[in-house]
Amino acid sequence: QVRLVESGGGLVQAGGSLRLSCAASGRTFSSYAMGWFRQAPGKEREFVSAIDWIGSKTYNADSVKGRFAISRDDAKNTVYLQMNGLKPEDTAVYYCAVGPRLAVSAYEYDYWGQGTQVTVSS
C-alpha cells in the first residue's frame, strides 16, 4: 500500500520560513517525479513545485519562484519543500504527490498525501 505523509506545516509570521517534508512508503519512488500542490479555502488545488525522478530538474509556480525550493532524498524516500519569505497568500493546505513525470497538472500524479496546513500571519 502506497502512503505519503506530509509534515512540517504550522503557523508562521510573514517573512518567515518553513520546511515541509513528505515521506513515502509502500514502494521505492526513486524513478518517479514528486510534486507539491496547495489548496486554500474556497480555491482550487494549485501547483507549487515539482522535481523529476533524477532530481536534476525542478519547476516552480511563478507565485513561489525565488522563495520556495524543492529537493528529494531518495535514500529516505522523502521530498522536501523549503519555503522562505512566506506571505499570507501562501496560507493553504499543502499536499505532496507522486507521478511518472514532472508535471504541473494534478491529473498527472497518481498518489497523494493527506496534506499539512500552512498558515502565514500578517
CSV table of C-alpha atoms in Angstrom, one decimal, residues 3-82:
chain,number,residue,atom,x,y,z
A,3,ARG,CA,1.4,6.0,1.6
A,4,LEU,CA,2.6,9.7,1.6
A,5,VAL,CA,2.8,11.6,4.8
A,6,GLU,CA,3.4,15.3,4.9
A,7,SER,CA,4.8,17.1,7.9
A,8,GLY,CA,6.4,20.4,8.8
A,9,GLY,CA,3.4,22.7,8.5
A,10,GLY,CA,2.4,25.3,11.1
A,11,LEU,CA,1.8,28.9,11.9
A,12,VAL,CA,4.5,31.4,10.9
A,13,GLN,CA,4.7,35.2,10.6
A,14,ALA,CA,5.0,36.8,7.2
A,15,GLY,CA,8.6,36.7,6.0
A,16,GLY,CA,9.3,33.5,7.9
A,17,SER,CA,10.3,30.1,6.7
A,18,LEU,CA,9.1,26.5,7.0
A,19,ARG,CA,10.3,23.2,5.6
A,20,LEU,CA,7.8,20.7,4.6
A,21,SER,CA,8.6,17.0,4.3
A,22,CYS,CA,6.8,14.2,2.5
A,23,ALA,CA,7.8,10.7,3.5
A,24,ALA,CA,6.8,8.0,1.0
A,25,SER,CA,6.3,4.3,1.9
A,26,GLY,CA,5.0,1.2,0.2
A,27,ARG,CA,7.3,1.3,-2.7
A,28,THR,CA,10.5,3.0,-3.9
A,29,PHE,CA,9.9,6.3,-5.6
A,30,SER,CA,13.4,6.9,-6.9
A,31,SER,CA,12.1,6.6,-10.5
A,32,TYR,CA,9.1,8.9,-10.0
A,33,ALA,CA,8.6,12.6,-10.1
A,34,MET,CA,7.4,14.2,-7.0
A,35,GLY,CA,5.4,17.4,-6.6
A,36,TRP,CA,3.8,19.8,-4.2
A,37,PHE,CA,0.4,21.4,-4.5
A,38,ARG,CA,-1.7,23.6,-2.3
A,39,GLN,CA,-5.3,24.4,-1.7
A,40,ALA,CA,-6.6,27.5,0.0
A,41,PRO,CA,-10.2,27.7,1.4
A,42,GLY,CA,-12.6,28.3,-1.4
A,43,LYS,CA,-10.0,27.8,-4.1
A,44,GLU,CA,-8.9,25.1,-6.4
A,45,ARG,CA,-5.8,23.0,-5.8
A,46,GLU,CA,-2.9,24.6,-7.5
A,47,PHE,CA,0.6,23.5,-8.5
A,48,VAL,CA,3.5,24.8,-6.4
A,49,SER,CA,6.7,22.9,-7.3
A,50,ALA,CA,7.9,19.6,-8.7
A,51,ILE,CA,11.1,17.6,-9.2
A,52,ASP,CA,11.9,15.0,-11.7
A,53,TRP,CA,12.9,11.4,-10.8
A,54,ILE,CA,16.6,12.1,-11.2
A,55,GLY,CA,16.4,15.2,-9.1
A,56,SER,CA,18.2,17.4,-11.7
A,57,LYS,CA,15.2,19.3,-13.0
A,58,THR,CA,12.8,21.3,-10.9
A,59,TYR,CA,9.9,23.6,-11.8
A,60,ASN,CA,8.2,26.2,-9.6
A,61,ALA,CA,5.0,28.1,-10.0
A,62,ASP,CA,5.6,31.8,-10.7
A,63,SER,CA,4.0,32.7,-7.4
A,64,VAL,CA,6.8,31.0,-5.5
A,65,LYS,CA,9.8,31.4,-7.7
A,66,GLY,CA,12.8,32.7,-5.8
A,67,ARG,CA,11.1,31.8,-2.5
A,68,PHE,CA,10.4,28.1,-2.5
A,69,ALA,CA,12.8,25.2,-3.3
A,70,ILE,CA,12.0,21.5,-3.8
A,71,SER,CA,14.5,18.7,-3.2
A,72,ARG,CA,14.5,15.0,-2.7
A,73,ASP,CA,16.4,12.4,-0.8
A,74,ASP,CA,15.8,9.0,-2.4
A,75,ALA,CA,17.7,7.2,0.3
A,76,LYS,CA,15.0,8.4,2.7
A,77,ASN,CA,12.1,8.2,0.1
A,78,THR,CA,11.4,11.8,1.1
A,79,VAL,CA,10.8,15.1,-0.8
A,80,TYR,CA,11.1,18.5,0.8
A,81,LEU,CA,9.8,21.9,0.2
A,82,GLN,CA,11.8,24.7,1.7
